[in-house]
Structures are given as structure tokens and as C-alpha cells.
mmCIF file of C-alpha atoms in Angstrom:
data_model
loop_
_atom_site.group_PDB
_atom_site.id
_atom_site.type_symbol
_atom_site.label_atom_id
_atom_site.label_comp_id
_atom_site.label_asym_id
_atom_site.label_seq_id
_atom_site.Cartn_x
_atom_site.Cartn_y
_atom_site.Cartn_z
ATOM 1 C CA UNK V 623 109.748 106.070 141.109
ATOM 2 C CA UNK V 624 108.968 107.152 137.624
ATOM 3 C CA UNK V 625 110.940 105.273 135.077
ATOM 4 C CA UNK V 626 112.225 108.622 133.594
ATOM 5 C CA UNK V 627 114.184 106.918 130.182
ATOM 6 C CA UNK V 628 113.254 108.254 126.900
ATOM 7 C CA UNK V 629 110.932 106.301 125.038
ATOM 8 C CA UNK V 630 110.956 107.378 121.333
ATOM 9 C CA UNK V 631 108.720 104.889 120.242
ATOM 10 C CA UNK V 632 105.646 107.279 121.150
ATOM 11 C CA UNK V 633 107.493 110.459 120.530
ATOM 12 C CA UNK V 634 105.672 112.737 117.788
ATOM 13 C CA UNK V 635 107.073 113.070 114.134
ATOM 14 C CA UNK V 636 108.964 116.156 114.754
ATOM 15 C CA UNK V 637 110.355 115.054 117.714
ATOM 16 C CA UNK V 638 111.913 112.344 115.643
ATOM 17 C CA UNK V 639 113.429 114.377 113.188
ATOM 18 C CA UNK V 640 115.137 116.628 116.257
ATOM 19 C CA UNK V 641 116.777 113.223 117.690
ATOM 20 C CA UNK V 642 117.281 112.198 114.507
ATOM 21 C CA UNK V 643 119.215 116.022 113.886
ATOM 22 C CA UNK V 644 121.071 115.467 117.302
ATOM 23 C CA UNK V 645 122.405 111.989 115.591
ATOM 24 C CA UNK V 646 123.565 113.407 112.454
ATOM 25 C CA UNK V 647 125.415 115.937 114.019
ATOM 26 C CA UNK V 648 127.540 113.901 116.251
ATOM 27 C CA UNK V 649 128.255 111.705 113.324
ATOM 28 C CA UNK V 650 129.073 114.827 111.420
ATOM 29 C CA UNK V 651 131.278 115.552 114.596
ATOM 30 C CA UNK V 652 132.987 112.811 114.296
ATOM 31 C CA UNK V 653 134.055 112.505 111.079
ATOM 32 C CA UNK V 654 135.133 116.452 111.391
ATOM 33 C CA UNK V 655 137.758 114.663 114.379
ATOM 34 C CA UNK V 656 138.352 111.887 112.585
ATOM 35 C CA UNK V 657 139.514 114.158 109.689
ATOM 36 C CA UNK V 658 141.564 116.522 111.771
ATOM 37 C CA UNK V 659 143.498 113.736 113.082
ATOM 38 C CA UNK V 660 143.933 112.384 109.429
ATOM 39 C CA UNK V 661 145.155 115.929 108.162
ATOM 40 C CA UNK V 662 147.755 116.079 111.853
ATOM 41 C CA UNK V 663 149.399 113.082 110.457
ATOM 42 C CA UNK V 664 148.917 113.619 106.207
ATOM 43 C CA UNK V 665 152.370 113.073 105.723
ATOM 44 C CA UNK V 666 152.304 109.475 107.314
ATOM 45 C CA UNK V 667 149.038 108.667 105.401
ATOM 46 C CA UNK V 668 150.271 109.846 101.894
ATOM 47 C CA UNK V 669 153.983 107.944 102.106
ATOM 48 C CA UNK V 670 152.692 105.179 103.957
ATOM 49 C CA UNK V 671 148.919 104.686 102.994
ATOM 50 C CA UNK V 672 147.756 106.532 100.293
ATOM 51 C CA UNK V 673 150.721 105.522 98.510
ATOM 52 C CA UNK V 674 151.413 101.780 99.519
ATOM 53 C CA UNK V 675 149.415 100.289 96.721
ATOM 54 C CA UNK V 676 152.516 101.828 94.547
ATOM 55 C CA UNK V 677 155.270 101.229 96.507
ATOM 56 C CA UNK V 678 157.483 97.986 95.228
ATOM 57 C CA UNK V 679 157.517 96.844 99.294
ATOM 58 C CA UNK V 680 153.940 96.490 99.436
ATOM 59 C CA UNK V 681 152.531 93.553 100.627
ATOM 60 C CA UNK V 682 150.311 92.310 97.456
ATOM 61 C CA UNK V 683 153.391 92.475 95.419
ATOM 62 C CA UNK V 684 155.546 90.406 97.931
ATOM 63 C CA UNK V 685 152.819 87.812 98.094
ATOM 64 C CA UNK V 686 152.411 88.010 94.261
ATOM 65 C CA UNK V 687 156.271 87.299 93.841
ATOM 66 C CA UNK V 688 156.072 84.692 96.031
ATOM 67 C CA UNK V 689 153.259 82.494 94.956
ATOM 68 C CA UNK V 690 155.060 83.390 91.692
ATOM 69 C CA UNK V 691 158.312 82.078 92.869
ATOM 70 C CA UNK V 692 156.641 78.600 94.239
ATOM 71 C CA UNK V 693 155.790 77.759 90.457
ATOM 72 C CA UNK V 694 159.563 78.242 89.230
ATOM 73 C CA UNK V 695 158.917 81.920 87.680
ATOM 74 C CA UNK V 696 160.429 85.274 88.161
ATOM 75 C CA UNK V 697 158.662 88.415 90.338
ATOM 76 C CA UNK V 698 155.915 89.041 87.873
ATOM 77 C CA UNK V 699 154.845 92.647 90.230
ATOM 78 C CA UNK V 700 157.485 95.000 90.320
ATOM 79 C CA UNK V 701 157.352 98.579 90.909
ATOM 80 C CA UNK V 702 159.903 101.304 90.568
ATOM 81 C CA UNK V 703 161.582 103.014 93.192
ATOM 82 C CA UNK V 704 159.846 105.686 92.900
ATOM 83 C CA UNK V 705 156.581 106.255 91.321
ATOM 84 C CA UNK V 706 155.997 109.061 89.187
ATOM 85 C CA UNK V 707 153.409 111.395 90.590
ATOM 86 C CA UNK V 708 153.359 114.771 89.627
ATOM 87 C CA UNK V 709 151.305 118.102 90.376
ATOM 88 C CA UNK V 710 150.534 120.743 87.678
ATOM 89 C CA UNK V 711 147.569 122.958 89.717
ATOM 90 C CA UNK V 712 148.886 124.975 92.629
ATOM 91 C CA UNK V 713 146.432 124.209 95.059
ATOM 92 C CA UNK V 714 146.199 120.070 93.972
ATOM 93 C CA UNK V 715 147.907 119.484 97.350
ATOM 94 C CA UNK V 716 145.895 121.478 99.386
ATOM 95 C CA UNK V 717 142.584 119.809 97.628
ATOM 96 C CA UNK V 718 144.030 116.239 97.992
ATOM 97 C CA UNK V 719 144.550 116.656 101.842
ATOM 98 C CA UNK V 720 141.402 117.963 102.113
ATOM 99 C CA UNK V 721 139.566 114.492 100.369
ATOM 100 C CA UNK V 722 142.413 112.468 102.161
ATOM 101 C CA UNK V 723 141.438 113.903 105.557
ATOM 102 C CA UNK V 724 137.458 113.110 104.998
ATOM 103 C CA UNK V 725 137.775 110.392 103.358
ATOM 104 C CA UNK V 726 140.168 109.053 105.972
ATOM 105 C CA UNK V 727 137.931 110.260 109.065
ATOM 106 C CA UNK V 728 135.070 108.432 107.059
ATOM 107 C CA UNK V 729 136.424 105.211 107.351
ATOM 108 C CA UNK V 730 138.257 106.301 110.616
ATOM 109 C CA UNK V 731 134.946 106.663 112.943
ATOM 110 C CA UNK V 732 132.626 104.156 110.693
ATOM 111 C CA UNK V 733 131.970 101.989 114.211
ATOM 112 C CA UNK V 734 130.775 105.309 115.950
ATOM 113 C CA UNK V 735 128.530 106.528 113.171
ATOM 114 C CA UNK V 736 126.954 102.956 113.073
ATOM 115 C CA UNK V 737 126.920 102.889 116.781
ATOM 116 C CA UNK V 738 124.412 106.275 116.317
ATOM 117 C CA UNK V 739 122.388 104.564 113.457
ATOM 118 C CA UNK V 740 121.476 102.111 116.327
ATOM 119 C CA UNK V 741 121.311 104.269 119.216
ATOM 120 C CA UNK V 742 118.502 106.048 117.255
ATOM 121 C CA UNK V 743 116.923 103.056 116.247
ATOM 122 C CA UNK V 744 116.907 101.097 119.456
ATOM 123 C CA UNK V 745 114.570 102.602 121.444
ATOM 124 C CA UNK V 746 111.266 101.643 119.805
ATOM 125 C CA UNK V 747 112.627 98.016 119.424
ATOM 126 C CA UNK V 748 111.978 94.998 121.388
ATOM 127 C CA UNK V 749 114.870 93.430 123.040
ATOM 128 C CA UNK V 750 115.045 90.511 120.572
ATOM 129 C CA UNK V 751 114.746 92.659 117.788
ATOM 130 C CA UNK V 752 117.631 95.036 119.391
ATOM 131 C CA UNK V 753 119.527 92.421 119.550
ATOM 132 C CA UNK V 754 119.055 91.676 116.014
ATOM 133 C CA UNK V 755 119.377 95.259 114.971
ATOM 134 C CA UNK V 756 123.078 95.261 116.347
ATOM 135 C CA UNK V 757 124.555 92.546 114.905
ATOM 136 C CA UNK V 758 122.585 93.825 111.367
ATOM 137 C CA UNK V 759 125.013 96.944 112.135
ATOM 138 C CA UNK V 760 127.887 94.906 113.149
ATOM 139 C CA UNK V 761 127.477 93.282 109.636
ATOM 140 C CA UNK V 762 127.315 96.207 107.978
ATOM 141 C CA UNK V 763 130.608 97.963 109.618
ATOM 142 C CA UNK V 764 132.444 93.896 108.803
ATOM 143 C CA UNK V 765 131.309 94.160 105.420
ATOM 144 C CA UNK V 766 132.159 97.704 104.648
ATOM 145 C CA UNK V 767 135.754 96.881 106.387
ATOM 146 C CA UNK V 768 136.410 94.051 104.514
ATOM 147 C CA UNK V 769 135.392 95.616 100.779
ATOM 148 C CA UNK V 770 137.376 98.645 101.474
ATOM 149 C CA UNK V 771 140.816 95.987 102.027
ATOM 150 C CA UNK V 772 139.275 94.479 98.870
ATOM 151 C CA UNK V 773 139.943 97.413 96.998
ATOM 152 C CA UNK V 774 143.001 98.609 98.935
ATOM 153 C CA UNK V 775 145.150 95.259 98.790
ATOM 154 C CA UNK V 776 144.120 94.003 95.299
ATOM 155 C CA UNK V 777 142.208 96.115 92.913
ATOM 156 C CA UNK V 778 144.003 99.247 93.824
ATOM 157 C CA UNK V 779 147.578 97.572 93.109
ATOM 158 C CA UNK V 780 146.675 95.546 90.427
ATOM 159 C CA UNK V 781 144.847 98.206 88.594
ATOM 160 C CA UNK V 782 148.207 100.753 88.981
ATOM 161 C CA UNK V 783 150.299 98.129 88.038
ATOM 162 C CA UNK V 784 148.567 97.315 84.739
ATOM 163 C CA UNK V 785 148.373 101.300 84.276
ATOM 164 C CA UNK V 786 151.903 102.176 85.030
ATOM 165 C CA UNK V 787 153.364 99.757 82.390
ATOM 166 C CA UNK V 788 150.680 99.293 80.090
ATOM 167 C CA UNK V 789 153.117 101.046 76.445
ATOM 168 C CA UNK V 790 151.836 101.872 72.984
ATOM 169 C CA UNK V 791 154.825 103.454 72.089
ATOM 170 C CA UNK V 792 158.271 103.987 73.878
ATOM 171 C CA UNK V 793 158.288 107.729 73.335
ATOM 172 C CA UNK V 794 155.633 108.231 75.931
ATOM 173 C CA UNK V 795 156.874 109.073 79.305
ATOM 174 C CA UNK V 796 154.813 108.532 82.654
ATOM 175 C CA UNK V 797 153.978 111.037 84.755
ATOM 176 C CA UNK V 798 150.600 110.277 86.699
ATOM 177 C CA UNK V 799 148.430 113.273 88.018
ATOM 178 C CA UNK V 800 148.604 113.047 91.434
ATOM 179 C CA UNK V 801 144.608 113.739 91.341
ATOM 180 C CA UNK V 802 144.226 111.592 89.143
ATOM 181 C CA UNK V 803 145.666 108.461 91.243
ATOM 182 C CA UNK V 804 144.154 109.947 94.147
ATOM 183 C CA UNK V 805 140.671 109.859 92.379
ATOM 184 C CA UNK V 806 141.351 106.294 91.183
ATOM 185 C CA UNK V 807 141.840 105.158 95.101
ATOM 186 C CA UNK V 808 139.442 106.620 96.242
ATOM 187 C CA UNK V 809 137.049 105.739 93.783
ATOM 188 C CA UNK V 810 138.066 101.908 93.953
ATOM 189 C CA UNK V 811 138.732 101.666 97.927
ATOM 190 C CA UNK V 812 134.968 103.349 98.678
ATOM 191 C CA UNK V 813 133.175 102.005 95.810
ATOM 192 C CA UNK V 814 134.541 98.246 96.795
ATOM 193 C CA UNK V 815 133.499 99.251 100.459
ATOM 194 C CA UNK V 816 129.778 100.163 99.885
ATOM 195 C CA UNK V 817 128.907 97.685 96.755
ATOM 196 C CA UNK V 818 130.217 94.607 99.392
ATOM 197 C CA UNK V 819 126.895 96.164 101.132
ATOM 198 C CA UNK V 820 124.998 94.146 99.116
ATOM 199 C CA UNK V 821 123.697 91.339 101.253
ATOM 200 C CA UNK V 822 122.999 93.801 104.028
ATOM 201 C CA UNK V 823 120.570 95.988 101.273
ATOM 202 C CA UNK V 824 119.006 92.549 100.007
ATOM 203 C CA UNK V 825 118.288 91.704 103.592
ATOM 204 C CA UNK V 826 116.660 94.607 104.182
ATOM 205 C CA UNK V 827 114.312 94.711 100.562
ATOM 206 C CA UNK V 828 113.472 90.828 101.804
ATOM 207 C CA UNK V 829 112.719 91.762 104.913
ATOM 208 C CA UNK V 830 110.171 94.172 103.817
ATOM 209 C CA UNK V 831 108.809 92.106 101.114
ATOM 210 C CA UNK V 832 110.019 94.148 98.264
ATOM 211 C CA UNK V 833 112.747 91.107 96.935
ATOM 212 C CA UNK V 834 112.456 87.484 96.796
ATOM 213 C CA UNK V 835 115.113 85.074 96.239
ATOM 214 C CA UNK V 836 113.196 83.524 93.040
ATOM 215 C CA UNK V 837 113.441 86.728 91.391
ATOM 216 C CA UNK V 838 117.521 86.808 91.935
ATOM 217 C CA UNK V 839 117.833 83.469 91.102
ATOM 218 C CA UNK V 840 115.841 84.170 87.803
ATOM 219 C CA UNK V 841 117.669 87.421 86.521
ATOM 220 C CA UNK V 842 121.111 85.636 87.689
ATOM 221 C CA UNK V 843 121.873 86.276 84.202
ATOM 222 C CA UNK V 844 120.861 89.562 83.857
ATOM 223 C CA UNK V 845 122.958 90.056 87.524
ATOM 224 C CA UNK V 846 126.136 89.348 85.469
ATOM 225 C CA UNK V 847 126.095 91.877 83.228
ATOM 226 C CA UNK V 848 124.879 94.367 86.072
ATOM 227 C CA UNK V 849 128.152 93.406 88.029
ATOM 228 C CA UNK V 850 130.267 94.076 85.238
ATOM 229 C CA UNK V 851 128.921 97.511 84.511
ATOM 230 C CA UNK V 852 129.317 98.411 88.168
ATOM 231 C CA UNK V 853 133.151 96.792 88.399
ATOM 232 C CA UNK V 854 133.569 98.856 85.461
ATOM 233 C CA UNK V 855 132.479 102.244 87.169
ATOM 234 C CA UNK V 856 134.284 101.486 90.588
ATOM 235 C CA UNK V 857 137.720 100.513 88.856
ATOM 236 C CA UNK V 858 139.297 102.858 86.027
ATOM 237 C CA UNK V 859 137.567 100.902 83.357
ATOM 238 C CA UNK V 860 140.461 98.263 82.450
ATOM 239 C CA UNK V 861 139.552 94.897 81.673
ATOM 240 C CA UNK V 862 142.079 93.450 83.852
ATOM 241 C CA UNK V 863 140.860 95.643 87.579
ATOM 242 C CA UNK V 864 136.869 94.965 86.157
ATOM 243 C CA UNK V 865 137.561 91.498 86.346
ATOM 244 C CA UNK V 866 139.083 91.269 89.777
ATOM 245 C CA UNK V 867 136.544 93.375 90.854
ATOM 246 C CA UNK V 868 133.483 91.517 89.669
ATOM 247 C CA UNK V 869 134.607 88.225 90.990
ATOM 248 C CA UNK V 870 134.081 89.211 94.779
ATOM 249 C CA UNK V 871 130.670 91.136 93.725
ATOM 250 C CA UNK V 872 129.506 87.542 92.059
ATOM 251 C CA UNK V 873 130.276 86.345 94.799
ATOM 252 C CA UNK V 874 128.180 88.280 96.797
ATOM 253 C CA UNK V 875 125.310 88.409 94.643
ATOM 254 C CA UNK V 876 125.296 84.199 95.200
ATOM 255 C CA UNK V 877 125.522 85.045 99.069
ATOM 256 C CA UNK V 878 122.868 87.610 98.522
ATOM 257 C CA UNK V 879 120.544 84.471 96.934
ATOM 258 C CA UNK V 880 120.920 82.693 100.091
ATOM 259 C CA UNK V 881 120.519 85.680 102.507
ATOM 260 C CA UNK V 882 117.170 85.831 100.911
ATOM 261 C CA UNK V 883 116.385 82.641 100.705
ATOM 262 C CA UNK V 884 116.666 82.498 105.016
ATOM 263 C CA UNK V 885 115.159 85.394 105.335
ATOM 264 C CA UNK V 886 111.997 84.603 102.980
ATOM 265 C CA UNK V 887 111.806 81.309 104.711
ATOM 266 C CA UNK V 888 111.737 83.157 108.029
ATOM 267 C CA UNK V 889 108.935 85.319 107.424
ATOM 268 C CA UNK V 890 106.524 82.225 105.957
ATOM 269 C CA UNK V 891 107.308 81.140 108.943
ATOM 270 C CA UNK V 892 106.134 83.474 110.782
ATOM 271 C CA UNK V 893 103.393 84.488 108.671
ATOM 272 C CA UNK V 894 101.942 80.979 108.874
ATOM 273 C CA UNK V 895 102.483 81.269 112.698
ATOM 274 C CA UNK V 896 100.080 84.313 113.223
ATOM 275 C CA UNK V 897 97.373 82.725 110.328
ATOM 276 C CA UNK V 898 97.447 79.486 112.627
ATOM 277 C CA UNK V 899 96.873 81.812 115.720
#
């Protein structure tokens, strides 16, 4: 019998943009579900999620306290009772719900739109490099997890924190736009969730001969100030969130050095392979 599977490795260029389109619109599906669900349940996700990093209960604080505690001082992190967010545009509400609810189905069916990215992909690969190809996306989803909980657990806290009693004069009184704190999280939650991308997009350049680790280990200085101007655009700008911020990405940019040291390594390897041949 006719092996009847669908081999997009010789399909035409057109052809590939229709799977391609078929792709994209399931992943566009999905997020449109994963948002409806978010916006079914908005009132859990606003009291419980969206504003945790402000709540005095949150985790971050208690740990904070505690570690606090062990060294014979008082709670350093403590929040009010109730944190003043306010509304002055009719239709704020309605316009927050609708960024919580995409935002939210975003993050919410991640694994399925990186489960596409490789379903399109893995037909015109060889089984070793399929195999490959998944855990690259399996990276990818880890990594974008984990700097999303960076953000969410200890930039977005921190960074309130600092703003909420930061006082130049006792006559001020807080009230925080609630698009405002809205744009803050989101901006610090996604941005921390894409830049900790960063060894999966220097993987990629070194695989393709476009980056080399000499030339990150030479502008390693030059990185530096780079990391600090992009901590300063993902947090609110204060001194105290852009540091926490650019520690992790640092970090990363070292783990980025080795990435592409293995990978260059890899591909001399096989390079001198195929000359021998």
C-alpha cells in the first residue's frame, strides 16, 4: 500500500504558506479559548493573580520576612490591607479584562502553540533532528515559564513595593491607576518571559553561523550595559526593579557564552567530519 502521510518536505512554496496558515490559526484558536476561559473566571484572576504581587499574604513577602526574621530583624515587606487601585475612565475595566483575558490565554495555551511550531516543522526533519527540534521547543516553553515566575514572584513585588512607599512629601496621597499597575505587570511578567529566551535565540544565530562565542565573550562589556538598558525598559525604570532584573539576564548572557561555545564546537566537528570524508 501507498504510504499516504504528508510529506511537506517536497511540498511547493505556497503550499507551505497554506499549512503554515492552517497552524496559525489553530494557535490563534487557542489563545481565543484560552482567553474566554480567562475572562469566565476574571474575578478569580484579578483578586487572586493579577493582584497577588500586592497583597501583604503573598508569598515573596512571607519569604522576605522570614529570611528577614532569621538575621534578628523586623518584616522589612509589608503591604497594606488593601492596596489602593483606583479607576478614573469608564471603560478601564472593560479594557483591562480584555488584556487580562489575552494575555492570560497567551501564557495559558503556550505548550499547544509550541506543540504547532513543531508539528509544522517536523515533517521535513530527520528523526534525530526531530528529536532535537522538540526538546529545542521544550526549552523554549521551560524558559519562557520560568522568566514569566521571574517577573511575577520578584520583580513584580519588589518593584510595587518600592513604588507604593517610595515619599517626597507627606501631603501626597496614593492612589495607583489601575492601568497603570496593570501595564507595569504585564510589561514586567512578559518582558521577563521572552528576554529569558535568550539562550534559545543565541542557539539558533550559532547554529546558523551568524554568532560565535568569541564575539560574546569580547563585547561582555558592552553586554552589560545592553542588559541594563533592557532591565530598564521591562521594569518601570527604578533602580532598585533594574537591578533585580539584570542579575538573572547576566546570568543568562554567561549561559548564552557557553550555549555557544557547545554549539560552535559541534559544528567544527562536524564540519571537519564531512572535509575528512
Amino acid at each position: 500500500m501507498a504510504n499516504k502521510k504528508k510529506n511537506t518536505a517536497n511540498m511547493p512554496f505556497l503550499s507551505h504558506v497554506g499549512e503554515l496558515r492552517k497552524h496559525i490559526l489553530r494557535c490563534l484558536l487557542a489563545v481565543c479559548l484560552g482567553a474566554s476561559l480567562v475572562g469566565w473566571k476574571i474575578h478569580f484572576v484579578m483578586d487572586h493573580i493579577i493582584f497577588g504581587p500586592v497583597n501583604k499574604n503573598f508569598i515573596t513577602f512571607k519569604i522576605m520576612n522570614f529570611i528577614s526574621q532569621l538575621f534578628g530583624s523586623q518584616d522589612v515587606f509589608v503591604m497594606p490591607d488593601h492596596f489602593p487601585i483606583q479607576v478614573r475612565r469608564i471603560f478601564e475595566q472593560l479594557n483591562t479584562a480584555f488584556y487580562i483575558a489575552v494575555a492570560g490565554g497567551l501564557i495559558l495555551v503556550f505548550p499547544y502553540i509550541i506543540y504547532e511550531m513543531w508539528k509544522f516543522i517536523a515533517p521535513g526533519l530527520k528523526p534525530r533532528e526531530k528529536k532535537n527540534s522538540l526538546s529545542f521547543f521544550i526549552a523554549t516553553y521551560f524558559l519562557f515559564i520560568i522568566g514569566c515566575s521571574f517577573g511575577y514572584f520578584l520583580v513584580t513585588p519588589l518593584t510595587m513595593h518600592f513604588g507604593y512607599f517610595f515619599n517626597i512629601s507627606d501631603t501626597i496621597k496614593v492612589n495607583i491607576d489601575l492601568s497603570s499597575y496593570i501595564s507595569i505587570l504585564l510589561q514586567t511578567v512578559l518582558g521577563m518571559g521572552f528576554v529569558f529566551l535568550l539562550p534559545i535565540i543565541v542557539y539558533v544565530l550559532t547554529s546558523l553561523g551568524i554568532l560565535t562565542p568569541k564575539f560574546l565573550k569580547t563585547y561582555r562589556r558592552h553586554a552589560v550595559i545592553i542588559i541594563l538598558i533592557i532591565a530598564g525598559f521591562i521594569t518601570p525604570g527604578d533602580i532598585p526593579s533594574m537591578l533585580v532584573a539584570s542579575c538573572p539576564l547576566y546570568l543568562l548572557y554567561e549561559a548564552s557564552i557557553l550555549v555557544s561555545t557547545i554549539v560552535y564546537k559541534r559544528n567544527n566537528v562536524k564540519e571537519n567530519s564531512i572535509i575528512a570524508k
